[in-house]
Amino acid sequence: MSLASIYSRARIGLDAPQVCIEIHLSNGLPAFHMVGMAETSVKEAKNRVRSAIINCGFEFPQKKIVVNLAPADLPKDGGHFDLPIAVGILVASQQLPKNQIDDYEFAGELALNGQLRKIVGDIPMAMAVREANRQLFLPKANAAQASRVDGVAIIALQRLDQLFAHFSGQQRLPLHQQAEDAAAQQALKPPCHSADMQDVIGQPLAKRALELAAAGSHNLLFIGPPGTGKTMLASRLPGILPAMTDEESLQAAAIQSICSDDFDTSRWHIRPFRAPHHTASSAALVGGGSTPMPGEISLAHNGILFLDELPEYDRKVLDVLREPMESGEVTISRALHKTTYPAQFQLVAAMNPSPTGFYSDRRSTPEQILRYLNKLSGPFLDRIDIQLEVARLPKGAWNQANGNEESSEFIRQRVVACRQRQLTRQGKANAHLTSPQLKRYCRLVDDDAEFLDLAMEKLGLSTRAHHKILKIARTIADLKQQTDIHRADLVEALSYRAMDRLIRHLTESVGP
């Protein structure tokens, strides 16, 4: 009778709680029993483990095998339990030495020939193993990504039989060195974007709005008829944004690592850009499922969520974004699970001004246009800082283009300098200032404060819109390298309320 205990990790959202895999071998009819709230993908491990052990030259014990995944009340799913179960069986059957096994954790899916396949959720596991002060065996395909977690000891494994040489001391496997990975070297290069702002002809106001949105991390809405370049402009926002820090990159990669296994490490510092179709459900946007998984807003964490044809989204779908836009996180509750995912995204949206796409084509009445715009709720629009109308290019603008438009890199340098001023002053972008911080960093002289109050009253804007205007004015002042907010900054900030003016004008046209 033999007993072995191996450490691994479960996946609960972005958490990776420890799982102790206990293997008990006893005399009796050969059998393989697995207990401990294991899902189907885990229960199927017994067939993969048996074939992998035999094909790697080990002996599969002809005994009664009981595998207990503790704690028993913690759900376990995924193929990454294959490797720790196989190691436990080999240790319990004395084919691998027991010495120092407690210093390691294991995660990996086994092929029938004993090779290790890539798994999902490697970054949360690596972060948890670092806190436990152990070393982590992972498939070689996961080592480069997981080793980006500072201070974690990763050992890359290609085949199950490499463990015998490692633990017997014949050929110790080295710790994975991130600097030796080719993808890591590529990630050290500055972000590169193929879509450049130089490609956009004209539209100086829209470019200015993009620069402000990038500098202060403000939400942005473009309103205009088809063909004015709204989508083209939005797609160029990533090229002028500051690169992500290592911590931000790790957060974004951790979220993506639990959803898929195709994270591109060469895009480590490039902010994510998510553009779901307008048929997306609320669960697709905020996350969901019986086992809650992150949605588009979490996959866009520290990056951009682009919603094209905004009124075509279901109103209820858009309204579920309201809380995450304020809090920067989303909590998904189910009967058996409650998971919180980060969702600090920058919303960029585009829409036509009417159902037909134009104001003056006489195919839509003011009532129809107002009904179309009312698909967007007031509280949702209040959370969009910059609302700008994008006009059609004047006649002959295309032929008169001289190619002297500013490049994305040139604009990005101004944005990075502006964002650095914000981080030095308050430790965050202007769009994320709290009410106490607004009073401290967005203080106005009495005359300007009275001017803003009168403008708010005339436009019928909410207190939230008041705060948004102050934040935009603060960003405008930062781009000018001003310490204080001036009247001209407030005037420009007030000009970015196109939807408020449009809806007010249509309401007056329709009448009571």
Short mmCIF file of C-alpha atoms in Angstrom, two decimals:
data_model
loop_
_atom_site.label_atom_id
_atom_site.label_comp_id
_atom_site.label_asym_id
_atom_site.label_seq_id
_atom_site.Cartn_x
_atom_site.Cartn_y
_atom_site.Cartn_z
CA MET A 1 0.00 0.00 0.00
CA SER A 2 1.47 3.35 -1.09
CA LEU A 3 0.39 6.95 -0.81
CA ALA A 4 1.57 10.13 -2.57
CA SER A 5 0.52 13.79 -2.49
CA ILE A 6 1.13 16.16 -5.42
CA TYR A 7 0.32 19.86 -5.65
CA SER A 8 -1.47 21.54 -8.53
CA ARG A 9 -3.95 24.41 -9.09
CA ALA A 10 -7.61 24.76 -9.95
CA ARG A 11 -9.05 27.60 -12.07
CA ILE A 12 -11.69 29.85 -10.50
CA GLY A 13 -11.80 33.04 -12.53
CA LEU A 14 -8.44 34.75 -12.15
CA ASP A 15 -7.74 32.84 -8.95
CA ALA A 16 -5.78 29.59 -8.88
CA PRO A 17 -6.50 27.90 -5.53
CA GLN A 18 -4.23 25.07 -4.49
CA VAL A 19 -5.34 21.48 -5.10
CA CYS A 20 -3.66 18.57 -3.31
CA ILE A 21 -3.85 15.41 -5.44
CA GLU A 22 -3.67 12.35 -3.21
CA ILE A 23 -2.92 8.99 -4.85
CA HIS A 24 -3.61 5.75 -2.97
CA LEU A 25 -2.50 2.37 -4.36
CA SER A 26 -3.84 -0.75 -2.66
CA ASN A 27 -4.19 -4.44 -3.37
CA GLY A 28 -7.33 -5.67 -5.05
CA LEU A 29 -8.85 -5.84 -8.48
CA PRO A 30 -7.29 -3.26 -10.84
CA ALA A 31 -9.45 -0.13 -10.86
CA PHE A 32 -9.10 3.61 -11.23
CA HIS A 33 -11.38 5.79 -9.08
CA MET A 34 -11.37 9.59 -9.02
CA VAL A 35 -13.14 11.63 -6.34
CA GLY A 36 -13.18 15.31 -5.36
CA MET A 37 -15.76 17.17 -7.50
CA ALA A 38 -13.98 16.50 -10.79
CA GLU A 39 -15.62 17.59 -14.05
CA THR A 40 -15.76 15.36 -17.12
CA SER A 41 -12.52 16.73 -18.58
CA VAL A 42 -10.71 15.70 -15.37
CA LYS A 43 -12.34 12.27 -15.09
CA GLU A 44 -11.20 11.47 -18.63
CA ALA A 45 -7.59 11.92 -17.44
CA LYS A 46 -7.37 8.27 -16.35
CA ASN A 47 -7.26 7.07 -19.97
CA ARG A 48 -4.70 9.67 -21.04
CA VAL A 49 -2.56 9.08 -17.96
CA ARG A 50 -2.52 5.30 -18.38
CA SER A 51 -1.41 5.49 -22.04
CA ALA A 52 1.17 8.20 -21.34
CA ILE A 53 2.76 6.25 -18.48
CA ILE A 54 3.04 3.07 -20.55
CA ASN A 55 4.33 4.82 -23.69
CA CYS A 56 7.05 6.59 -21.68
CA GLY A 57 8.51 3.27 -20.49
CA PHE A 58 7.01 3.28 -17.00
CA GLU A 59 4.86 0.54 -15.52
CA PHE A 60 1.20 1.28 -14.88
CA PRO A 61 0.42 -0.34 -11.52
CA GLN A 62 -2.13 -3.19 -11.69
CA LYS A 63 -3.71 -2.19 -8.42
CA LYS A 64 -6.71 -0.35 -7.09
CA ILE A 65 -5.93 3.34 -7.66
CA VAL A 66 -7.87 6.05 -5.84
CA VAL A 67 -7.25 9.67 -6.82
CA ASN A 68 -8.59 12.32 -4.44
CA LEU A 69 -8.62 15.98 -5.52
CA ALA A 70 -8.71 18.01 -2.32
CA PRO A 71 -10.46 20.13 -1.19
CA ALA A 72 -13.50 18.12 -2.22
CA ASP A 73 -15.87 21.11 -2.40
CA LEU A 74 -13.75 23.01 -4.97
CA PRO A 75 -14.80 22.47 -8.62
CA LYS A 76 -12.00 21.17 -10.85
CA ASP A 77 -11.98 21.15 -14.62
CA GLY A 78 -9.48 21.11 -17.47
CA GLY A 79 -6.85 18.75 -18.76
CA HIS A 80 -4.02 20.30 -16.75
CA PHE A 81 -4.55 17.77 -13.94
CA ASP A 82 -3.16 14.98 -16.20
CA LEU A 83 0.47 15.65 -15.30
CA PRO A 84 0.08 15.84 -11.49
CA ILE A 85 -2.09 12.68 -11.49
CA ALA A 86 0.55 10.83 -13.54
CA VAL A 87 3.34 12.06 -11.27
CA GLY A 88 1.37 10.97 -8.22
CA ILE A 89 0.90 7.47 -9.59
CA LEU A 90 4.60 7.18 -10.43
CA VAL A 91 5.62 8.42 -6.97
CA ALA A 92 3.14 6.16 -5.18
CA SER A 93 4.39 3.16 -7.18
CA GLN A 94 8.00 4.16 -6.33
CA GLN A 95 8.99 4.75 -9.95
CA LEU A 96 9.85 8.36 -9.11
CA PRO A 97 11.64 9.34 -5.88
CA LYS A 98 9.59 11.09 -3.21
CA ASN A 99 12.39 13.42 -2.11
CA GLN A 100 11.71 17.13 -2.61
CA ILE A 101 8.41 16.47 -4.43
CA ASP A 102 6.69 18.91 -2.05
CA ASP A 103 8.81 21.73 -3.46
CA TYR A 104 7.11 21.48 -6.86
CA GLU A 105 3.71 21.99 -8.44
CA PHE A 106 2.59 20.40 -11.70
CA ALA A 107 0.17 21.36 -14.47
CA GLY A 108 -0.06 19.97 -17.98
CA GLU A 109 -2.21 17.96 -20.36
CA LEU A 110 -0.75 14.64 -21.50
CA ALA A 111 -0.86 13.24 -25.01
CA LEU A 112 -1.13 9.47 -25.31
CA ASN A 113 2.59 9.26 -26.17
CA GLY A 114 3.58 11.15 -23.02
CA GLN A 115 4.21 14.55 -24.55
CA LEU A 116 2.89 17.67 -22.81
CA ARG A 117 0.28 19.83 -24.52
CA LYS A 118 -0.37 23.51 -23.93
CA ILE A 119 -2.91 24.44 -21.25
CA VAL A 120 -4.96 27.52 -20.44
CA GLY A 121 -4.72 29.62 -17.28
CA ASP A 122 -0.95 29.40 -16.90
CA ILE A 123 -0.40 33.00 -15.72
CA PRO A 124 -2.82 32.87 -12.73
CA MET A 125 -1.20 29.54 -11.79
CA ALA A 126 2.28 31.03 -11.99
CA MET A 127 1.25 33.96 -9.78
CA ALA A 128 -0.20 31.60 -7.16
CA VAL A 129 2.85 29.31 -7.23
CA ARG A 130 5.12 32.32 -6.71
CA GLU A 131 3.21 33.15 -3.51
CA ALA A 132 3.56 29.54 -2.35
CA ASN A 133 7.35 29.70 -2.96
CA ARG A 134 7.45 26.55 -5.06
CA GLN A 135 8.69 25.66 -8.55
CA LEU A 136 6.18 24.95 -11.31
CA PHE A 137 6.41 22.25 -13.98
CA LEU A 138 4.60 23.39 -17.11
CA PRO A 139 4.46 22.30 -20.77
CA LYS A 140 7.22 23.93 -22.78
CA ALA A 141 4.59 25.76 -24.86
CA ASN A 142 3.43 27.62 -21.72
CA ALA A 143 6.83 28.38 -20.23
CA ALA A 144 7.55 31.62 -22.13
CA GLN A 145 4.25 33.21 -21.19
CA ALA A 146 4.12 32.02 -17.57
CA SER A 147 7.72 33.08 -16.87
CA ARG A 148 6.72 36.72 -17.43
CA VAL A 149 5.46 36.61 -13.86
CA ASP A 150 8.36 38.12 -11.94
CA GLY A 151 9.94 35.89 -9.32
CA VAL A 152 8.35 32.60 -10.38
CA ALA A 153 10.47 29.51 -11.06
CA ILE A 154 9.22 27.72 -14.18
CA ILE A 155 10.55 24.38 -15.43
CA ALA A 156 9.60 23.59 -19.01
CA LEU A 157 8.66 19.97 -19.66
CA GLN A 158 8.28 18.30 -23.06
CA ARG A 159 7.71 14.65 -22.10
CA LEU A 160 6.66 12.78 -19.00
CA ASP A 161 9.79 10.60 -18.99
CA GLN A 162 12.01 13.68 -18.46
CA LEU A 163 10.86 13.68 -14.85
CA PHE A 164 12.77 10.48 -14.02
CA ALA A 165 16.10 11.95 -15.17
CA HIS A 166 15.34 15.18 -13.30
CA PHE A 167 14.39 13.70 -9.92
CA SER A 168 17.03 10.96 -10.05
CA GLY A 169 19.69 13.60 -10.64
CA GLN A 170 20.83 12.19 -13.98
CA GLN A 171 19.85 15.27 -15.99
CA ARG A 172 18.35 18.16 -14.07
CA LEU A 173 15.97 20.35 -16.06
CA PRO A 174 16.98 24.03 -15.91
CA LEU A 175 14.69 26.89 -14.93
CA HIS A 176 13.20 28.56 -17.96
CA GLN A 177 15.00 31.79 -18.79
CA GLN A 178 12.69 34.34 -20.40
CA ALA A 179 15.56 36.21 -22.05
CA GLU A 180 16.35 33.12 -24.14
CA ASP A 181 12.89 33.12 -25.69
CA ALA A 182 12.65 34.67 -29.15
CA ALA A 183 9.14 35.97 -28.52
CA ALA A 184 10.39 37.74 -25.42
CA GLN A 185 12.99 39.60 -27.42
CA GLN A 186 10.31 40.65 -29.89
CA ALA A 187 8.15 41.95 -27.02
CA LEU A 188 10.92 44.28 -25.90
CA LYS A 189 10.53 46.24 -29.12
CA PRO A 190 8.24 49.29 -29.08
CA PRO A 191 4.63 48.68 -30.16
CA CYS A 192 4.15 48.72 -33.92
CA HIS A 193 0.82 49.39 -35.62
CA SER A 194 0.14 49.11 -39.33
CA ALA A 195 -2.79 51.57 -39.20
CA ASP A 196 -1.31 55.08 -39.12
CA MET A 197 -3.03 58.40 -38.57
CA GLN A 198 -1.33 59.69 -41.71
CA ASP A 199 -3.82 57.64 -43.71
CA VAL A 200 -6.72 59.83 -42.53
CA ILE A 201 -7.30 62.82 -44.76
CA GLY A 202 -8.69 65.92 -43.08
CA GLN A 203 -10.96 65.55 -40.03
CA PRO A 204 -8.82 67.72 -37.70
CA LEU A 205 -11.53 67.86 -35.01
CA ALA A 206 -11.87 64.08 -34.96
CA LYS A 207 -8.10 63.68 -34.72
CA ARG A 208 -8.04 66.16 -31.86
CA ALA A 209 -10.75 64.17 -30.08
CA LEU A 210 -8.74 60.96 -30.56
CA GLU A 211 -5.65 62.59 -29.11
CA LEU A 212 -7.60 63.79 -26.07
CA ALA A 213 -9.17 60.36 -25.62
CA ALA A 214 -5.76 58.70 -25.78
CA ALA A 215 -4.10 61.22 -23.46
CA GLY A 216 -6.72 61.03 -20.70
CA SER A 217 -8.17 57.53 -21.34
CA HIS A 218 -11.57 59.08 -22.07
CA ASN A 219 -14.52 57.25 -23.61
CA LEU A 220 -15.30 58.50 -27.12
CA LEU A 221 -18.31 58.51 -29.46
CA PHE A 222 -18.15 59.48 -33.14
CA ILE A 223 -21.44 60.54 -34.77
CA GLY A 224 -21.62 61.02 -38.50
CA PRO A 225 -22.97 59.77 -41.83
CA PRO A 226 -21.48 56.76 -43.61
CA GLY A 227 -18.10 57.26 -45.25
CA THR A 228 -16.79 60.00 -42.98
CA GLY A 229 -14.04 57.76 -41.55
CA LYS A 230 -15.45 56.99 -38.10
CA THR A 231 -14.31 53.37 -38.09
CA MET A 232 -11.02 54.28 -39.75
CA LEU A 233 -10.31 56.84 -37.04
CA ALA A 234 -11.22 54.47 -34.21
CA SER A 235 -8.95 51.73 -35.58
CA ARG A 236 -6.01 54.13 -35.33
CA LEU A 237 -6.46 54.87 -31.65
CA PRO A 238 -4.21 51.95 -30.52
CA GLY A 239 -1.33 53.47 -32.48
CA ILE A 240 -1.31 56.65 -30.39
CA LEU A 241 -1.88 55.09 -26.97
CA PRO A 242 0.98 54.69 -24.48
CA ALA A 243 2.37 51.16 -24.31
CA MET A 244 1.19 49.00 -21.44
CA THR A 245 3.44 48.61 -18.44
CA ASP A 246 4.63 45.13 -17.47
CA GLU A 247 1.96 44.98 -14.76
CA GLU A 248 -0.81 46.00 -17.17
CA SER A 249 0.45 43.50 -19.73
CA LEU A 250 0.41 40.75 -17.12
CA GLN A 251 -3.18 41.61 -16.15
CA ALA A 252 -4.32 41.52 -19.78
CA ALA A 253 -2.45 38.28 -20.47
CA ALA A 254 -3.85 36.63 -17.34
CA ILE A 255 -7.41 37.27 -18.53
CA GLN A 256 -6.72 36.00 -22.01
CA SER A 257 -4.86 32.97 -20.71
CA ILE A 258 -7.99 31.59 -19.05
CA CYS A 259 -10.01 32.00 -22.26
CA SER A 260 -7.74 30.66 -24.95
CA ASP A 261 -4.31 29.21 -25.55
CA ASP A 262 -3.20 31.43 -28.42
CA PHE A 263 -1.90 34.53 -26.64
CA ASP A 264 0.72 36.24 -28.79
CA THR A 265 3.67 37.10 -26.55
CA SER A 266 5.10 39.35 -29.28
CA ARG A 267 2.21 41.79 -28.55
CA TRP A 268 3.04 41.91 -24.84
CA HIS A 269 2.99 45.72 -24.44
CA ILE A 270 0.33 46.46 -27.07
CA ARG A 271 -3.08 47.33 -25.68
CA PRO A 272 -5.91 44.96 -26.64
CA PHE A 273 -8.48 46.14 -29.19
CA ARG A 274 -11.80 44.30 -29.07
CA ALA A 275 -14.55 44.95 -31.61
CA PRO A 276 -17.58 42.66 -31.02
CA HIS A 277 -20.38 42.55 -33.57
CA HIS A 278 -23.61 44.38 -32.76
CA THR A 279 -25.42 41.04 -32.42
CA ALA A 280 -23.36 40.22 -29.30
CA SER A 281 -25.38 39.33 -26.21
CA SER A 282 -24.96 40.82 -22.77
CA ALA A 283 -23.22 37.62 -21.63
CA ALA A 284 -20.77 37.93 -24.52
CA LEU A 285 -19.92 41.49 -23.49
CA VAL A 286 -19.73 41.24 -19.68
CA GLY A 287 -19.07 37.50 -19.35
CA GLY A 288 -21.13 34.57 -18.18
CA GLY A 289 -21.74 30.85 -18.46
CA SER A 290 -22.44 28.19 -15.85
CA THR A 291 -18.79 28.57 -14.90
CA PRO A 292 -18.37 32.36 -15.28
CA MET A 293 -15.89 33.29 -17.99
CA PRO A 294 -14.72 36.80 -18.90
CA GLY A 295 -16.49 38.70 -21.67
CA GLU A 296 -15.35 41.30 -24.17
CA ILE A 297 -15.08 44.08 -21.60
CA SER A 298 -12.63 42.05 -19.53
CA LEU A 299 -10.68 40.95 -22.60
CA ALA A 300 -10.40 44.68 -23.37
CA HIS A 301 -8.97 45.40 -19.89
CA ASN A 302 -6.29 48.13 -20.15
CA GLY A 303 -7.25 48.49 -23.80
CA ILE A 304 -10.07 49.50 -26.12
CA LEU A 305 -13.60 48.22 -26.62
CA PHE A 306 -14.87 49.43 -30.00
CA LEU A 307 -18.62 49.29 -30.66
CA ASP A 308 -19.47 50.15 -34.25
CA GLU A 309 -23.07 50.95 -35.28
CA LEU A 310 -23.86 51.66 -31.63
CA PRO A 311 -27.69 51.99 -31.86
CA GLU A 312 -27.86 48.56 -33.50
CA TYR A 313 -26.89 46.96 -30.18
CA ASP A 314 -29.79 45.98 -27.97
CA ARG A 315 -30.45 48.71 -25.40
CA LYS A 316 -30.36 46.22 -22.52
CA VAL A 317 -26.98 44.95 -23.76
CA LEU A 318 -25.52 48.46 -23.72
CA ASP A 319 -26.95 49.25 -20.30
CA VAL A 320 -25.11 46.33 -18.71
CA LEU A 321 -21.91 48.25 -19.50
CA ARG A 322 -22.86 51.15 -17.25
CA GLU A 323 -21.59 49.73 -13.96
CA PRO A 324 -18.29 48.36 -15.33
CA MET A 325 -17.61 51.71 -17.04
CA GLU A 326 -17.70 53.35 -13.60
CA SER A 327 -16.16 50.68 -11.36
CA GLY A 328 -13.61 49.15 -13.73
CA GLU A 329 -14.66 45.61 -12.84
CA VAL A 330 -17.57 43.23 -13.32
CA THR A 331 -18.95 40.64 -10.92
CA ILE A 332 -20.67 37.61 -12.46
CA SER A 333 -22.88 35.69 -10.05
CA ARG A 334 -24.23 32.20 -10.61
CA ALA A 335 -25.85 29.68 -8.29
CA LEU A 336 -22.55 27.92 -7.56
CA HIS A 337 -20.01 30.57 -8.57
CA LYS A 338 -19.35 34.25 -8.05
CA THR A 339 -16.40 35.69 -9.93
CA THR A 340 -15.06 39.23 -10.31
CA TYR A 341 -13.06 40.16 -13.39
CA PRO A 342 -11.24 43.46 -14.04
CA ALA A 343 -12.79 45.56 -16.82
CA GLN A 344 -10.93 48.88 -16.97
CA PHE A 345 -11.56 49.44 -20.67
CA GLN A 346 -11.75 52.54 -22.84
CA LEU A 347 -14.98 52.65 -24.81
CA VAL A 348 -14.84 53.94 -28.38
CA ALA A 349 -18.09 53.89 -30.37
CA ALA A 350 -19.37 55.04 -33.74
CA MET A 351 -22.90 55.61 -35.02
CA ASN A 352 -24.96 57.19 -37.77
CA PRO A 353 -27.08 60.23 -36.86
CA SER A 354 -30.31 58.72 -38.22
CA PRO A 355 -31.77 55.38 -39.37
CA THR A 356 -30.94 56.25 -42.98
CA GLY A 357 -27.46 57.52 -42.15
CA PHE A 358 -28.02 61.20 -42.98
CA TYR A 359 -29.82 64.20 -41.49
CA SER A 360 -31.01 65.87 -44.65
CA ASP A 361 -31.96 63.10 -47.05
CA ARG A 362 -35.66 63.59 -46.15
CA ARG A 363 -36.14 59.88 -45.64
CA SER A 364 -36.43 60.23 -41.85
CA THR A 365 -38.68 62.54 -39.88
CA PRO A 366 -37.46 64.19 -36.65
CA GLU A 367 -39.68 61.74 -34.75
CA GLN A 368 -38.00 58.75 -36.43
CA ILE A 369 -34.52 60.16 -35.81
CA LEU A 370 -35.34 60.84 -32.16
CA ARG A 371 -36.72 57.32 -31.77
CA TYR A 372 -33.51 55.96 -33.31
CA LEU A 373 -31.27 57.97 -30.98
CA ASN A 374 -33.38 57.04 -27.95
CA LYS A 375 -32.12 53.48 -28.33
CA LEU A 376 -29.21 54.82 -26.29
CA SER A 377 -30.21 55.53 -22.70
CA GLY A 378 -29.31 58.83 -21.05
CA PRO A 379 -27.29 57.21 -18.22
CA PHE A 380 -25.25 55.27 -20.80
CA LEU A 381 -24.50 58.40 -22.85
CA ASP A 382 -23.58 60.26 -19.65
CA ARG A 383 -20.67 57.84 -19.23
CA ILE A 384 -19.16 58.77 -22.61
CA ASP A 385 -16.80 61.70 -22.08
CA ILE A 386 -16.30 62.90 -25.65
CA GLN A 387 -19.19 62.97 -28.14
CA LEU A 388 -18.15 64.44 -31.48
CA GLU A 389 -19.94 64.89 -34.77
CA VAL A 390 -17.76 63.83 -37.72
CA ALA A 391 -18.71 65.78 -40.83
CA ARG A 392 -18.28 64.70 -44.43
CA LEU A 393 -15.14 65.87 -46.16
CA PRO A 394 -15.54 69.06 -48.23
CA LYS A 395 -15.61 68.74 -51.99
CA GLY A 396 -12.15 68.21 -53.46
CA ALA A 397 -10.50 67.35 -50.12
CA TRP A 398 -9.23 64.01 -51.44
CA ASN A 399 -7.50 65.55 -54.46
CA GLN A 400 -6.07 68.41 -52.41
CA ALA A 401 -4.48 66.12 -49.81
CA ASN A 402 -0.76 66.91 -49.66
CA GLY A 403 0.38 63.99 -47.50
CA ASN A 404 1.52 66.26 -44.65
CA GLU A 405 -0.79 64.69 -42.05
CA GLU A 406 0.77 63.97 -38.66
CA SER A 407 1.89 60.40 -38.13
CA SER A 408 0.63 58.25 -35.27
CA GLU A 409 4.09 58.13 -33.72
CA PHE A 410 4.33 61.93 -33.65
CA ILE A 411 0.94 62.22 -31.94
CA ARG A 412 1.83 59.37 -29.61
CA GLN A 413 4.83 61.25 -28.28
CA ARG A 414 2.55 64.09 -27.13
CA VAL A 415 0.11 61.60 -25.65
CA VAL A 416 2.82 59.77 -23.71
CA ALA A 417 4.18 63.04 -22.30
CA CYS A 418 0.67 64.12 -21.28
CA ARG A 419 -0.13 60.78 -19.66
CA GLN A 420 3.16 60.89 -17.76
CA ARG A 421 2.19 64.27 -16.28
CA GLN A 422 -1.03 62.75 -15.04
CA LEU A 423 0.69 59.73 -13.52
CA THR A 424 3.23 61.96 -11.79
CA ARG A 425 0.52 64.22 -10.39
CA GLN A 426 -2.20 61.79 -9.36
CA GLY A 427 -1.04 58.27 -10.24
CA LYS A 428 -3.80 57.60 -12.80
CA ALA A 429 -5.30 58.88 -16.04
CA ASN A 430 -7.66 61.85 -15.83
CA ALA A 431 -10.68 59.76 -16.84
CA HIS A 432 -10.35 57.74 -13.63
CA LEU A 433 -10.26 60.66 -11.18
CA THR A 434 -12.56 60.31 -8.18
CA SER A 435 -14.75 63.12 -6.83
CA PRO A 436 -12.25 64.16 -4.12
CA GLN A 437 -9.47 64.16 -6.72
CA LEU A 438 -11.59 66.29 -9.05
CA LYS A 439 -11.85 68.95 -6.35
CA ARG A 440 -8.11 68.84 -5.83
CA TYR A 441 -6.76 68.67 -9.39
CA CYS A 442 -9.56 70.33 -11.39
CA ARG A 443 -10.07 73.46 -9.31
CA LEU A 444 -11.58 76.43 -11.16
CA VAL A 445 -11.49 80.13 -10.39
CA ASP A 446 -14.86 81.55 -9.32
CA ASP A 447 -15.69 83.15 -12.68
CA ASP A 448 -14.96 79.93 -14.59
CA ALA A 449 -16.92 77.85 -12.10
CA GLU A 450 -19.92 80.15 -12.56
CA PHE A 451 -19.52 79.95 -16.34
CA LEU A 452 -19.55 76.16 -16.23
CA ASP A 453 -22.61 76.07 -13.96
CA LEU A 454 -24.53 78.33 -16.36
CA ALA A 455 -23.54 76.16 -19.32
CA MET A 456 -24.63 73.02 -17.51
CA GLU A 457 -27.99 74.56 -16.70
CA LYS A 458 -28.57 75.76 -20.26
CA LEU A 459 -27.65 72.40 -21.78
CA GLY A 460 -29.54 70.45 -19.12
CA LEU A 461 -26.55 68.25 -18.28
CA SER A 462 -26.24 65.93 -15.29
CA THR A 463 -23.73 66.02 -12.45
CA ARG A 464 -21.92 63.09 -14.05
CA ALA A 465 -21.59 65.09 -17.28
CA HIS A 466 -20.24 68.00 -15.19
CA HIS A 467 -17.50 65.72 -13.88
CA LYS A 468 -16.74 64.43 -17.38
CA ILE A 469 -16.32 68.00 -18.68
CA LEU A 470 -13.90 68.81 -15.87
CA LYS A 471 -11.84 65.71 -16.63
CA ILE A 472 -11.65 66.56 -20.33
CA ALA A 473 -10.69 70.16 -19.52
CA ARG A 474 -7.94 68.81 -17.25
CA THR A 475 -6.60 66.71 -20.15
CA ILE A 476 -6.73 69.70 -22.51
CA ALA A 477 -4.74 71.74 -20.00
CA ASP A 478 -2.23 68.88 -19.59
CA LEU A 479 -1.66 68.71 -23.33
CA LYS A 480 -0.90 72.44 -23.20
CA GLN A 481 1.40 71.81 -20.21
CA GLN A 482 -0.72 74.13 -18.08
CA THR A 483 -0.92 73.84 -14.32
CA ASP A 484 -4.46 75.25 -14.11
CA ILE A 485 -7.63 74.87 -16.17
CA HIS A 486 -8.54 78.02 -18.11
CA ARG A 487 -11.80 79.25 -19.64
CA ALA A 488 -10.70 78.19 -23.15
CA ASP A 489 -10.21 74.62 -21.89
CA LEU A 490 -13.75 74.55 -20.52
CA VAL A 491 -15.17 75.91 -23.77
CA GLU A 492 -13.43 73.19 -25.78
CA ALA A 493 -14.55 70.50 -23.34
CA LEU A 494 -18.16 71.71 -23.60
CA SER A 495 -17.97 71.46 -27.38
CA TYR A 496 -17.59 67.68 -27.10
CA ARG A 497 -21.28 67.13 -26.18
CA ALA A 498 -22.72 66.53 -29.66
CA MET A 499 -25.38 64.03 -28.59
CA ASP A 500 -26.76 66.34 -25.93
CA ARG A 501 -27.15 69.15 -28.46
CA LEU A 502 -28.60 66.85 -31.12
CA ILE A 503 -31.23 65.28 -28.87
CA ARG A 504 -32.15 68.68 -27.42
CA HIS A 505 -32.61 70.12 -30.93
CA LEU A 506 -34.75 67.19 -32.08
CA THR A 507 -36.87 67.30 -28.93
CA GLU A 508 -37.60 70.97 -29.54
CA SER A 509 -38.43 70.24 -33.20
CA VAL A 510 -40.86 67.46 -32.34
CA GLY A 511 -42.52 69.51 -29.61
CA PRO A 512 -44.59 68.28 -26.69
#
